Coordinates of C-alpha atoms in Angstrom, one line a residue:
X29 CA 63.6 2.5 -56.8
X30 CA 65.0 -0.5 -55.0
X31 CA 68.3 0.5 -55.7
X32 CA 67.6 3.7 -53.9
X33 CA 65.3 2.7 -51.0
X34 CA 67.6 -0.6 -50.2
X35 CA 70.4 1.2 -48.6
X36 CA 68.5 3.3 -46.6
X37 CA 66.4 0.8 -44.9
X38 CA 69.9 -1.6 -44.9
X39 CA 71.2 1.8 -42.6
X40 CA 68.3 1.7 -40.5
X41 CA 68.7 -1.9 -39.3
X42 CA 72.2 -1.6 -38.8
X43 CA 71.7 1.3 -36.5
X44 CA 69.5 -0.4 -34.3
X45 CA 72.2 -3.3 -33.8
X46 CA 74.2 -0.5 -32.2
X47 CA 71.9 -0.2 -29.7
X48 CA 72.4 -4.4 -29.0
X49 CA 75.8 -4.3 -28.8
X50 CA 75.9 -1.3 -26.4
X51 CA 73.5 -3.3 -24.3
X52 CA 75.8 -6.5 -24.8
X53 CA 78.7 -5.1 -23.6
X54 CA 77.0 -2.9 -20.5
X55 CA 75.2 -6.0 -19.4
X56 CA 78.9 -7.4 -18.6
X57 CA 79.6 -4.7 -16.5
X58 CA 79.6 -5.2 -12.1
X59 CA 75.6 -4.8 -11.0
X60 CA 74.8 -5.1 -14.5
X61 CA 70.9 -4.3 -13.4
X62 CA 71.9 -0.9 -12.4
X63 CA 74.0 -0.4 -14.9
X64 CA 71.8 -1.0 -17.5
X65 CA 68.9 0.5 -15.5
X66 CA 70.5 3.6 -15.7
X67 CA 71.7 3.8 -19.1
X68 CA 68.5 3.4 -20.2
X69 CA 67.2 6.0 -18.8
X70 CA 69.9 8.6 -20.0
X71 CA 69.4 7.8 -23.3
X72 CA 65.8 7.8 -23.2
X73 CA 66.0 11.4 -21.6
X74 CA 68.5 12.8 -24.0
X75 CA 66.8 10.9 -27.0
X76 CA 63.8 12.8 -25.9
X77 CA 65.7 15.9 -25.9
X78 CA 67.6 15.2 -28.7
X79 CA 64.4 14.5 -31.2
X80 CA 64.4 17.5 -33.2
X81 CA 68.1 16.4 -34.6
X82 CA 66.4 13.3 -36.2
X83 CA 64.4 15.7 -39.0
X84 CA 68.0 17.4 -40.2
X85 CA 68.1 14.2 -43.1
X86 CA 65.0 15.5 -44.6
X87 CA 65.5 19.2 -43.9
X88 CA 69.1 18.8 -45.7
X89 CA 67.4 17.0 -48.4
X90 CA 64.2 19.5 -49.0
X91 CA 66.4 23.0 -48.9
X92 CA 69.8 22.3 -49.5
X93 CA 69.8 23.5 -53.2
X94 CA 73.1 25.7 -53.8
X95 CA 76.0 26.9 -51.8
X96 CA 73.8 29.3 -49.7
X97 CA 71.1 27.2 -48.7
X98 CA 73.9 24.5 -47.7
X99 CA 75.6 27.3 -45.2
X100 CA 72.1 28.2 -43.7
X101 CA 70.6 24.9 -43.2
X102 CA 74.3 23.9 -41.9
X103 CA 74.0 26.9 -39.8
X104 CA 70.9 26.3 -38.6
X105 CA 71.4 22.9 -37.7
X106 CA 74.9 24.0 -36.1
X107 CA 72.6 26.1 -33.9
X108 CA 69.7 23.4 -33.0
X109 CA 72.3 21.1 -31.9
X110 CA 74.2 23.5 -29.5
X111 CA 70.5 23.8 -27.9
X112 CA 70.2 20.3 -27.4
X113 CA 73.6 19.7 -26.0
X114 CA 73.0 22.5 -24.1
X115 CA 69.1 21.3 -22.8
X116 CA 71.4 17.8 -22.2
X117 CA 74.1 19.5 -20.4
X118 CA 71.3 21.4 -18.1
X119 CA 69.7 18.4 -17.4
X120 CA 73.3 16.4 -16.7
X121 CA 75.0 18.9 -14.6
X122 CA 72.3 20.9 -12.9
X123 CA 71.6 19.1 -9.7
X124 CA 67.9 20.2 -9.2
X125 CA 67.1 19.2 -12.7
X126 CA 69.0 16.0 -12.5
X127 CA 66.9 14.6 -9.8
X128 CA 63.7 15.5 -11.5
X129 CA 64.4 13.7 -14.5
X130 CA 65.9 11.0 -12.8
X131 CA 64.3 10.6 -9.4
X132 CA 61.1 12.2 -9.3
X133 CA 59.9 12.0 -12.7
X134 CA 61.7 8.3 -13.4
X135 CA 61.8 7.4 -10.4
X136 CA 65.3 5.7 -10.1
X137 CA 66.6 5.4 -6.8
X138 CA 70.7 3.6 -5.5
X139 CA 72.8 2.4 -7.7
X140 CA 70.3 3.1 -10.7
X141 CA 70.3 7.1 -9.9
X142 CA 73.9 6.7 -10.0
X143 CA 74.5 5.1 -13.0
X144 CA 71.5 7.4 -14.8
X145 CA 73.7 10.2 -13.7
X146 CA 76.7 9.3 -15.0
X147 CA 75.2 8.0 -18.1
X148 CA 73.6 11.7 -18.3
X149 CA 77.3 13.5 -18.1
X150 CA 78.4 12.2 -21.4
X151 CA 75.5 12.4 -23.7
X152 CA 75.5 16.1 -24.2
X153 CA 78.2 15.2 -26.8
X154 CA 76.0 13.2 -28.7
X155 CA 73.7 15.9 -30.7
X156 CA 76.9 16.9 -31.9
X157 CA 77.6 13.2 -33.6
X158 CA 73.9 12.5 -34.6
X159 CA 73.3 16.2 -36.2
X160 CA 76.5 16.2 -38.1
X161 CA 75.8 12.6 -39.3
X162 CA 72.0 13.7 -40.5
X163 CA 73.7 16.3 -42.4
X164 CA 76.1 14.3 -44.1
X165 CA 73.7 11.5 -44.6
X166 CA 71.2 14.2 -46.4
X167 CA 73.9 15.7 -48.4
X168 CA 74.7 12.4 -50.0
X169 CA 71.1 11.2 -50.3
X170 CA 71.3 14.5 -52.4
X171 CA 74.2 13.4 -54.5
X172 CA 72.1 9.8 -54.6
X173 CA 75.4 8.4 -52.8
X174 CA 72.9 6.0 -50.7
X175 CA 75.0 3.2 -51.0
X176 CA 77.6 4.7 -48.9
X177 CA 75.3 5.1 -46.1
X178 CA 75.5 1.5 -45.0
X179 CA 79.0 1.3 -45.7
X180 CA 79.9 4.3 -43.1
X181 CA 76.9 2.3 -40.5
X182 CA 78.8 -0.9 -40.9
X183 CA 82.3 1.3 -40.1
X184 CA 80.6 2.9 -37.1
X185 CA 79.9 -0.9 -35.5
X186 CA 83.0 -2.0 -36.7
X187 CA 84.5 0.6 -34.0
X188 CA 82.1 0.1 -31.5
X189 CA 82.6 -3.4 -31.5
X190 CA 86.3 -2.6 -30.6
X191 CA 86.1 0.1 -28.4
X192 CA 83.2 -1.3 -26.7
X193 CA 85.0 -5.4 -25.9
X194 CA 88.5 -4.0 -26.2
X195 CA 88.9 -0.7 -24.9
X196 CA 86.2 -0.4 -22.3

């Protein structure tokens, strides 16, 4: 049991780091305040949004069974995350809707509003990256492949580490 539990609960820790080094490297950034104000917010609002893609593990594990059910549950996930990327994009790119997320329901004003806003124009791509990765990640819980799980987390900081204090 150990041997199957450890490497999920390895995975889970490592993906919270991510959201540490994000913070590390934003909090370097000019007006760091705003900056990090503002981020915050985005991701809060698209993880909001964005919810629904967090049950496609289980719901890969429970009816993937043959080639079939793989095509409709990857299908059917295809389709939820277009929804959310689209519900993202709505909320990113549609003016009125932008400032009530960001100004009237959270209340972000300046430089904060600003940085929310940009923050908001690139996460519609995310659904895309976290529904793809459930899928994959239930697939090989499947195959009992767990072990590979934190080996693909650990690649995922590896490049954020880079891109995030070399590149950006």
């Amino acid at each position: 049991m150990l041997r199957f539990f450890a490497p999920l609960a390895s995975m889970v820790a490592l993906i919270t780091l991510t959201h540490s080094i994000i913070d590390a490297r934003l909090a370097r950034f000019p007006n760091p305040e705003a900056v990090l104000a503002g981020y915050a917010v985005a991701k809060s609002i698209a993880n909001m949004l964005e919810n629904p893609l967090y049950m496609t593990r289980q719901t890969t594990v429970a009816l993937v069974r043959d080639r079939r059910s793989y095509r409709m549950v990857r299908l059917s996930i295809l389709g939820l995350t277009l929804l959310i990327s689209g519900l993202i994009a709505c909320v990113a790119y549609i003016p009125p809707l932008t400032r009530l997320f960001l100004h009237q329901i959270m209340g972000l004003d300046g430089a904060a509003f600003d940085q929310a806003r940009g923050a908001l124009a690139v996460m519609p791509f995310l659904p895309f990256a976290t529904g793809w990765r459930n899928f994959q990640q239930g697939l090989a819980i499947l195959k009992k492949g767990n072990g590979l799980l934190p080996v693909a987390t650990c690649v995922r900081l590896l490049y954020l580490v880079v891109f995030m204090f070399a590149v950006a």
